mmCIF file of N, CA and C in Angstrom:
data_model
loop_
_atom_site.group_PDB
_atom_site.id
_atom_site.type_symbol
_atom_site.label_atom_id
_atom_site.label_comp_id
_atom_site.label_asym_id
_atom_site.label_seq_id
_atom_site.Cartn_x
_atom_site.Cartn_y
_atom_site.Cartn_z
ATOM 1 N N UNK A 29 1.050 -1.033 0.044
ATOM 2 C CA UNK A 29 0.353 0.165 -0.018
ATOM 3 C C UNK A 29 0.668 1.266 -0.028
ATOM 4 N N UNK A 30 0.311 2.339 -0.877
ATOM 5 C CA UNK A 30 1.155 3.811 -0.922
ATOM 6 C C UNK A 30 0.214 4.747 -0.568
ATOM 7 N N UNK A 31 0.895 5.458 0.822
ATOM 8 C CA UNK A 31 0.201 6.281 1.251
ATOM 9 C C UNK A 31 0.324 7.696 0.519
ATOM 10 N N UNK A 32 -0.735 8.312 -0.172
ATOM 11 C CA UNK A 32 -0.933 9.643 -0.811
ATOM 12 C C UNK A 32 -1.043 11.069 -0.064
ATOM 13 N N UNK A 33 -0.464 11.709 -0.213
ATOM 14 C CA UNK A 33 -1.129 13.155 0.671
ATOM 15 C C UNK A 33 -2.235 13.516 -0.241
ATOM 16 N N UNK A 34 -3.519 13.726 0.554
ATOM 17 C CA UNK A 34 -4.612 14.582 -0.152
ATOM 18 C C UNK A 34 -4.125 16.083 0.031
ATOM 19 N N UNK A 35 -4.024 16.737 -1.117
ATOM 20 C CA UNK A 35 -3.420 18.204 -1.286
ATOM 21 C C UNK A 35 -4.946 18.778 -2.067
ATOM 22 N N UNK A 36 -5.813 18.839 -1.336
ATOM 23 C CA UNK A 36 -6.942 19.748 -1.340
ATOM 24 C C UNK A 36 -7.528 20.475 -0.075
ATOM 25 N N UNK A 37 -8.143 21.333 -0.555
ATOM 26 C CA UNK A 37 -8.855 22.093 0.943
ATOM 27 C C UNK A 37 -10.126 21.460 1.027
ATOM 28 N N UNK A 38 -10.266 21.109 2.080
ATOM 29 C CA UNK A 38 -11.667 20.290 2.359
ATOM 30 C C UNK A 38 -12.556 21.014 2.955
ATOM 31 N N UNK A 39 -13.923 21.271 2.850
ATOM 32 C CA UNK A 39 -14.935 22.225 3.502
ATOM 33 C C UNK A 39 -14.871 21.799 5.002
ATOM 34 N N UNK A 40 -15.340 22.684 5.743
ATOM 35 C CA UNK A 40 -15.796 21.820 7.242
ATOM 36 C C UNK A 40 -16.687 21.068 7.278
ATOM 37 N N UNK A 41 -17.893 21.523 6.692
ATOM 38 C CA UNK A 41 -19.099 20.864 6.685
ATOM 39 C C UNK A 41 -19.037 19.601 6.184
ATOM 40 N N UNK A 42 -20.146 18.766 5.968
ATOM 41 C CA UNK A 42 -20.335 17.484 5.365
ATOM 42 C C UNK A 42 -20.334 17.892 3.734
ATOM 43 N N UNK A 43 -19.731 16.758 3.048
ATOM 44 C CA UNK A 43 -19.629 16.908 1.612
ATOM 45 C C UNK A 43 -19.392 15.768 0.723
ATOM 46 N N UNK A 44 -19.757 15.712 -0.296
ATOM 47 C CA UNK A 44 -19.141 14.854 -1.418
ATOM 48 C C UNK A 44 -18.758 15.203 -2.609
ATOM 49 N N UNK A 45 -17.328 14.859 -3.001
ATOM 50 C CA UNK A 45 -16.847 15.647 -4.044
ATOM 51 C C UNK A 45 -15.792 14.299 -4.881
ATOM 52 N N UNK A 46 -15.046 14.717 -5.987
ATOM 53 C CA UNK A 46 -14.267 13.726 -6.549
ATOM 54 C C UNK A 46 -12.591 14.459 -6.226
ATOM 55 N N UNK A 47 -11.885 13.872 -6.015
ATOM 56 C CA UNK A 47 -10.573 14.137 -5.544
ATOM 57 C C UNK A 47 -9.741 13.141 -6.713
ATOM 58 N N UNK A 48 -8.423 13.839 -7.425
ATOM 59 C CA UNK A 48 -7.424 13.025 -8.158
ATOM 60 C C UNK A 48 -6.406 13.023 -7.233
ATOM 61 N N UNK A 49 -6.242 11.834 -7.170
ATOM 62 C CA UNK A 49 -5.224 11.403 -6.235
ATOM 63 C C UNK A 49 -4.095 10.481 -7.224
ATOM 64 N N UNK A 50 -2.861 10.598 -7.366
ATOM 65 C CA UNK A 50 -1.901 9.733 -7.740
ATOM 66 C C UNK A 50 -2.590 9.243 -9.118
ATOM 67 N N UNK A 51 -2.917 10.312 -9.860
ATOM 68 C CA UNK A 51 -3.627 9.518 -11.210
ATOM 69 C C UNK A 51 -4.951 8.621 -11.060
ATOM 70 N N UNK A 52 -5.614 8.739 -10.093
ATOM 71 C CA UNK A 52 -6.874 7.982 -9.789
ATOM 72 C C UNK A 52 -7.825 8.949 -9.080
ATOM 73 N N UNK A 53 -9.198 8.642 -9.907
ATOM 74 C CA UNK A 53 -10.160 9.774 -9.427
ATOM 75 C C UNK A 53 -11.054 8.862 -8.469
ATOM 76 N N UNK A 54 -11.170 9.629 -7.213
ATOM 77 C CA UNK A 54 -11.730 8.926 -5.794
ATOM 78 C C UNK A 54 -13.210 10.049 -5.503
ATOM 79 N N UNK A 55 -14.238 8.566 -5.002
ATOM 80 C CA UNK A 55 -15.092 10.247 -4.316
ATOM 81 C C UNK A 55 -15.049 10.126 -2.907
ATOM 82 N N UNK A 56 -14.705 11.109 -2.450
ATOM 83 C CA UNK A 56 -14.010 11.980 -1.130
ATOM 84 C C UNK A 56 -15.458 12.468 -0.589
ATOM 85 N N UNK A 57 -15.891 12.112 0.736
ATOM 86 C CA UNK A 57 -16.889 12.082 1.194
ATOM 87 C C UNK A 57 -16.919 12.825 2.966
ATOM 88 N N UNK A 58 -17.265 13.439 3.324
ATOM 89 C CA UNK A 58 -17.213 14.006 5.003
ATOM 90 C C UNK A 58 -18.869 13.398 5.221
ATOM 91 N N UNK A 59 -18.803 12.787 6.037
ATOM 92 C CA UNK A 59 -20.159 12.797 6.768
ATOM 93 C C UNK A 59 -20.137 12.293 8.092
ATOM 94 N N UNK A 60 -21.056 13.084 8.781
ATOM 95 C CA UNK A 60 -21.249 13.130 10.223
ATOM 96 C C UNK A 60 -19.695 13.361 10.762
ATOM 97 N N UNK A 61 -18.595 14.254 10.139
ATOM 98 C CA UNK A 61 -17.501 14.549 10.634
ATOM 99 C C UNK A 61 -16.105 13.686 10.403
ATOM 100 N N UNK A 62 -16.469 12.727 9.759
ATOM 101 C CA UNK A 62 -15.571 11.474 9.466
ATOM 102 C C UNK A 62 -15.241 11.686 7.698
ATOM 103 N N UNK A 63 -14.227 11.580 7.679
ATOM 104 C CA UNK A 63 -13.923 11.456 6.175
ATOM 105 C C UNK A 63 -13.779 10.157 5.465
ATOM 106 N N UNK A 64 -14.330 10.090 4.460
ATOM 107 C CA UNK A 64 -14.348 8.469 3.896
ATOM 108 C C UNK A 64 -13.807 8.863 2.211
ATOM 109 N N UNK A 65 -13.005 7.781 1.813
ATOM 110 C CA UNK A 65 -12.532 7.612 0.176
ATOM 111 C C UNK A 65 -12.691 6.052 -0.176
ATOM 112 N N UNK A 66 -13.420 6.384 -1.277
ATOM 113 C CA UNK A 66 -14.203 5.541 -2.390
ATOM 114 C C UNK A 66 -13.893 5.427 -3.668
ATOM 115 N N UNK A 67 -13.964 4.467 -4.424
ATOM 116 C CA UNK A 67 -13.712 4.735 -5.817
ATOM 117 C C UNK A 67 -15.032 5.500 -6.190
ATOM 118 N N UNK A 68 -14.728 6.006 -7.492
ATOM 119 C CA UNK A 68 -15.856 7.108 -7.769
ATOM 120 C C UNK A 68 -16.835 6.372 -8.672
ATOM 121 N N UNK A 69 -16.719 5.495 -9.592
ATOM 122 C CA UNK A 69 -17.563 4.649 -10.124
ATOM 123 C C UNK A 69 -18.474 3.641 -9.694
ATOM 124 N N UNK A 70 -19.735 3.566 -10.138
ATOM 125 C CA UNK A 70 -20.720 2.696 -9.413
ATOM 126 C C UNK A 70 -20.450 1.273 -10.034
ATOM 127 N N UNK A 71 -20.347 0.245 -9.742
ATOM 128 C CA UNK A 71 -20.192 -1.084 -10.530
ATOM 129 C C UNK A 71 -21.331 -1.556 -10.993
ATOM 130 N N UNK A 72 -22.490 -0.906 -10.820
ATOM 131 C CA UNK A 72 -23.714 -1.035 -11.255
ATOM 132 C C UNK A 72 -23.719 -0.721 -12.589
ATOM 133 N N UNK A 73 -23.686 0.737 -12.849
ATOM 134 C CA UNK A 73 -23.933 1.226 -14.413
ATOM 135 C C UNK A 73 -22.980 2.169 -14.633
ATOM 136 N N UNK A 74 -21.816 2.082 -13.741
ATOM 137 C CA UNK A 74 -20.864 3.308 -14.106
ATOM 138 C C UNK A 74 -21.365 4.694 -13.979
ATOM 139 N N UNK A 75 -22.323 4.688 -13.080
ATOM 140 C CA UNK A 75 -22.309 6.192 -12.457
ATOM 141 C C UNK A 75 -21.281 7.121 -11.723
ATOM 142 N N UNK A 76 -21.506 8.122 -11.707
ATOM 143 C CA UNK A 76 -20.139 8.718 -10.748
ATOM 144 C C UNK A 76 -20.413 9.190 -9.399
ATOM 145 N N UNK A 77 -19.880 8.185 -8.299
ATOM 146 C CA UNK A 77 -20.424 8.517 -7.240
ATOM 147 C C UNK A 77 -20.451 9.867 -6.531
ATOM 148 N N UNK A 78 -19.281 10.335 -7.080
ATOM 149 C CA UNK A 78 -19.060 11.964 -6.375
ATOM 150 C C UNK A 78 -19.801 13.036 -6.962
ATOM 151 N N UNK A 79 -20.981 12.593 -7.688
ATOM 152 C CA UNK A 79 -22.395 13.080 -8.074
ATOM 153 C C UNK A 79 -23.493 12.729 -7.544
ATOM 154 N N UNK A 80 -23.486 12.450 -6.744
ATOM 155 C CA UNK A 80 -24.207 11.493 -5.537
ATOM 156 C C UNK A 80 -24.375 12.246 -4.091
ATOM 157 N N UNK A 81 -25.070 11.830 -3.185
ATOM 158 C CA UNK A 81 -25.490 12.174 -1.957
ATOM 159 C C UNK A 81 -25.233 10.981 -0.797
ATOM 160 N N UNK A 82 -25.039 11.547 0.383
ATOM 161 C CA UNK A 82 -25.484 10.604 1.461
ATOM 162 C C UNK A 82 -26.459 10.059 1.857
ATOM 163 N N UNK A 83 -26.874 9.209 2.428
ATOM 164 C CA UNK A 83 -28.048 9.040 3.540
ATOM 165 C C UNK A 83 -27.835 7.967 4.303
ATOM 166 N N UNK A 84 -27.844 7.991 5.637
ATOM 167 C CA UNK A 84 -27.567 6.974 6.205
ATOM 168 C C UNK A 84 -26.319 5.974 6.532
ATOM 169 N N UNK A 85 -25.538 7.202 6.260
ATOM 170 C CA UNK A 85 -23.845 6.112 6.195
ATOM 171 C C UNK A 85 -23.781 5.587 5.334
ATOM 172 N N UNK A 86 -24.512 5.779 3.657
ATOM 173 C CA UNK A 86 -24.351 5.176 2.448
ATOM 174 C C UNK A 86 -24.064 6.572 1.399
ATOM 175 N N UNK A 87 -23.391 6.258 0.386
ATOM 176 C CA UNK A 87 -23.263 6.717 -0.621
ATOM 177 C C UNK A 87 -24.295 6.314 -1.550
ATOM 178 N N UNK A 88 -25.125 7.309 -2.663
ATOM 179 C CA UNK A 88 -26.181 6.971 -3.325
ATOM 180 C C UNK A 88 -25.435 7.367 -4.827
ATOM 181 N N UNK A 89 -25.605 6.451 -5.370
ATOM 182 C CA UNK A 89 -25.259 6.265 -7.019
ATOM 183 C C UNK A 89 -26.055 7.573 -7.603
ATOM 184 N N UNK A 90 -25.982 8.739 -8.412
ATOM 185 C CA UNK A 90 -27.118 9.280 -9.013
ATOM 186 C C UNK A 90 -27.821 9.108 -9.993
ATOM 187 N N UNK A 91 -27.202 7.981 -10.796
ATOM 188 C CA UNK A 91 -27.972 7.092 -11.998
ATOM 189 C C UNK A 91 -29.413 6.266 -11.360
ATOM 190 N N UNK A 92 -29.153 5.194 -10.687
ATOM 191 C CA UNK A 92 -30.222 3.942 -10.303
ATOM 192 C C UNK A 92 -30.122 3.882 -8.919
ATOM 193 N N UNK A 93 -29.784 4.912 -8.282
ATOM 194 C CA UNK A 93 -29.850 5.199 -6.897
ATOM 195 C C UNK A 93 -29.370 4.028 -5.771
ATOM 196 N N UNK A 94 -28.465 3.330 -6.711
ATOM 197 C CA UNK A 94 -27.807 2.022 -5.880
ATOM 198 C C UNK A 94 -27.236 3.085 -4.363
ATOM 199 N N UNK A 95 -27.191 1.865 -3.531
ATOM 200 C CA UNK A 95 -26.309 2.551 -2.449
ATOM 201 C C UNK A 95 -25.015 1.810 -1.809
ATOM 202 N N UNK A 96 -24.051 2.593 -1.198
ATOM 203 C CA UNK A 96 -23.219 1.365 -0.780
ATOM 204 C C UNK A 96 -22.838 2.358 0.347
ATOM 205 N N UNK A 97 -22.121 1.400 1.588
ATOM 206 C CA UNK A 97 -21.752 1.522 2.719
ATOM 207 C C UNK A 97 -20.528 2.497 2.687
ATOM 208 N N UNK A 98 -20.481 3.332 3.327
ATOM 209 C CA UNK A 98 -19.173 4.793 3.355
ATOM 210 C C UNK A 98 -17.956 3.680 4.092
ATOM 211 N N UNK A 99 -18.118 3.092 5.038
ATOM 212 C CA UNK A 99 -17.078 2.385 6.111
ATOM 213 C C UNK A 99 -16.873 1.003 5.298
ATOM 214 N N UNK A 100 -17.752 -0.226 4.569
ATOM 215 C CA UNK A 100 -17.372 -1.138 3.919
ATOM 216 C C UNK A 100 -17.342 -1.395 2.472
ATOM 217 N N UNK A 101 -18.233 -0.482 2.087
ATOM 218 C CA UNK A 101 -18.367 -0.366 0.760
ATOM 219 C C UNK A 101 -19.438 -1.420 0.170
ATOM 220 N N UNK A 102 -20.070 -2.163 1.124
ATOM 221 C CA UNK A 102 -21.102 -2.796 0.616
ATOM 222 C C UNK A 102 -22.397 -2.524 0.114
ATOM 223 N N UNK A 103 -22.547 -2.922 -0.865
ATOM 224 C CA UNK A 103 -24.331 -2.606 -1.186
ATOM 225 C C UNK A 103 -25.332 -3.270 -0.530
ATOM 226 N N UNK A 104 -26.198 -2.407 -0.528
ATOM 227 C CA UNK A 104 -27.519 -2.990 0.310
ATOM 228 C C UNK A 104 -27.635 -4.412 -0.315
ATOM 229 N N UNK A 105 -28.550 -5.291 0.799
ATOM 230 C CA UNK A 105 -29.104 -6.777 0.631
ATOM 231 C C UNK A 105 -29.701 -6.284 -0.816
ATOM 232 N N UNK A 106 -29.245 -7.150 -1.765
ATOM 233 C CA UNK A 106 -29.934 -7.427 -3.124
ATOM 234 C C UNK A 106 -29.065 -6.826 -4.099
ATOM 235 N N UNK A 107 -28.218 -6.401 -3.981
ATOM 236 C CA UNK A 107 -27.416 -5.374 -4.984
ATOM 237 C C UNK A 107 -26.447 -6.545 -5.285
ATOM 238 N N UNK A 108 -25.664 -7.063 -4.242
ATOM 239 C CA UNK A 108 -24.667 -8.240 -4.676
ATOM 240 C C UNK A 108 -23.409 -7.673 -5.121
ATOM 241 N N UNK A 109 -23.233 -6.423 -4.871
ATOM 242 C CA UNK A 109 -21.798 -5.453 -5.277
ATOM 243 C C UNK A 109 -21.358 -4.723 -4.185
ATOM 244 N N UNK A 110 -20.079 -4.170 -4.832
ATOM 245 C CA UNK A 110 -19.466 -3.248 -3.488
ATOM 246 C C UNK A 110 -18.779 -2.507 -4.228
ATOM 247 N N UNK A 111 -18.548 -1.256 -3.526
ATOM 248 C CA UNK A 111 -17.041 -0.389 -4.198
ATOM 249 C C UNK A 111 -16.107 -0.405 -3.286
ATOM 250 N N UNK A 112 -14.670 -0.176 -3.856
ATOM 251 C CA UNK A 112 -13.623 -0.146 -3.076
ATOM 252 C C UNK A 112 -13.642 0.785 -2.122
ATOM 253 N N UNK A 113 -13.012 0.643 -0.872
ATOM 254 C CA UNK A 113 -12.980 1.900 0.042
ATOM 255 C C UNK A 113 -11.407 1.646 0.520
ATOM 256 N N UNK A 114 -10.770 2.980 0.866
ATOM 257 C CA UNK A 114 -9.540 3.349 0.751
ATOM 258 C C UNK A 114 -8.976 4.026 2.290
ATOM 259 N N UNK A 115 -8.351 3.356 3.217
ATOM 260 C CA UNK A 115 -7.903 4.079 4.491
ATOM 261 C C UNK A 115 -7.636 5.555 4.332
ATOM 262 N N UNK A 116 -7.887 6.070 5.236
ATOM 263 C CA UNK A 116 -7.466 7.341 5.617
ATOM 264 C C UNK A 116 -6.996 7.657 6.911
ATOM 265 N N UNK A 117 -5.671 8.514 6.622
ATOM 266 C CA UNK A 117 -4.728 8.664 7.804
ATOM 267 C C UNK A 117 -4.949 10.129 7.948
ATOM 268 N N UNK A 118 -5.193 10.500 9.312
ATOM 269 C CA UNK A 118 -4.813 12.270 9.483
ATOM 270 C C UNK A 118 -3.403 12.276 10.140
ATOM 271 N N UNK A 119 -2.768 13.046 9.220
ATOM 272 C CA UNK A 119 -1.323 13.453 10.073
ATOM 273 C C UNK A 119 -1.181 14.876 10.649
ATOM 274 N N UNK A 120 0.084 15.258 11.320
ATOM 275 C CA UNK A 120 0.254 16.347 11.155
ATOM 276 C C UNK A 120 0.133 17.511 10.369
ATOM 277 N N UNK A 121 0.520 17.029 8.897
ATOM 278 C CA UNK A 121 0.638 17.854 8.009
ATOM 279 C C UNK A 121 -0.496 17.599 6.815
ATOM 280 N N UNK A 122 -1.630 16.932 7.267
ATOM 281 C CA UNK A 122 -2.729 16.710 6.309
ATOM 282 C C UNK A 122 -3.095 15.267 6.262
ATOM 283 N N UNK A 123 -4.586 14.828 5.286
ATOM 284 C CA UNK A 123 -5.080 13.801 5.308
ATOM 285 C C UNK A 123 -3.920 12.878 4.252
ATOM 286 N N UNK A 124 -4.006 11.553 4.421
ATOM 287 C CA UNK A 124 -3.252 10.410 3.512
ATOM 288 C C UNK A 124 -4.337 9.776 3.334
ATOM 289 N N UNK A 125 -4.014 9.006 2.036
ATOM 290 C CA UNK A 125 -4.879 8.042 1.581
ATOM 291 C C UNK A 125 -3.876 6.616 1.030
ATOM 292 N N UNK A 126 -4.350 5.917 1.600
ATOM 293 C CA UNK A 126 -3.718 4.584 1.540
ATOM 294 C C UNK A 126 -4.285 4.241 -0.228
ATOM 295 N N UNK A 127 -3.435 3.720 -0.833
ATOM 296 C CA UNK A 127 -3.963 3.513 -2.508
ATOM 297 C C UNK A 127 -3.191 2.135 -2.564
ATOM 298 N N UNK A 128 -3.729 1.218 -3.089
ATOM 299 C CA UNK A 128 -3.021 -0.072 -3.509
ATOM 300 C C UNK A 128 -2.083 -0.073 -4.731
ATOM 301 N N UNK A 129 -0.808 -0.285 -4.278
ATOM 302 C CA UNK A 129 0.179 -0.444 -5.171
ATOM 303 C C UNK A 129 0.048 -1.505 -6.684
ATOM 304 N N UNK A 130 0.337 -0.659 -7.830
ATOM 305 C CA UNK A 130 0.331 -1.410 -9.023
ATOM 306 C C UNK A 130 1.330 -2.400 -8.768
ATOM 307 N N UNK A 131 1.221 -3.486 -9.082
ATOM 308 C CA UNK A 131 2.351 -4.387 -9.122
ATOM 309 C C UNK A 131 3.433 -4.298 -10.429
ATOM 310 N N UNK A 132 3.014 -3.817 -11.411
ATOM 311 C CA UNK A 132 4.313 -3.342 -12.330
ATOM 312 C C UNK A 132 4.906 -2.009 -11.986
ATOM 313 N N UNK A 133 3.926 -1.205 -11.626
ATOM 314 C CA UNK A 133 4.822 0.383 -11.076
ATOM 315 C C UNK A 133 5.880 0.011 -10.056
ATOM 316 N N UNK A 134 5.978 -1.299 -9.600
ATOM 317 C CA UNK A 134 7.149 -1.112 -8.733
ATOM 318 C C UNK A 134 8.637 -1.101 -9.204
ATOM 319 N N UNK A 135 8.406 -2.262 -10.344
ATOM 320 C CA UNK A 135 9.166 -2.107 -11.395
ATOM 321 C C UNK A 135 9.715 -1.206 -12.326
ATOM 322 N N UNK A 136 8.437 -0.616 -12.893
ATOM 323 C CA UNK A 136 8.944 0.595 -13.923
ATOM 324 C C UNK A 136 8.698 2.183 -13.579
ATOM 325 N N UNK A 137 8.981 2.589 -12.183
ATOM 326 C CA UNK A 137 8.624 3.684 -11.518
ATOM 327 C C UNK A 137 9.983 4.293 -10.930
#
């Protein structure tokens, strides 16, 4: 895993936005004072999750209203799918998001 600093000015209140980090687009959410990072595309129909909203601890896709847990990434019962959730650490100099390291990048970067 590679920890990448989030170089973005974050609002104090709850929000849903897209963040580009290390060439990857993420859905960044602050819900009930906790920051979450998830994949930005819905596995159901490819909707952009950062264009959605939060309800009851879930991100809701704006296309077909599929819901995914902010903490586990699991879809609601019956959806049988999930989104990737990325760990976040708050450090003295800001927030860092843990991204999986691509196998081939180890050799060619």
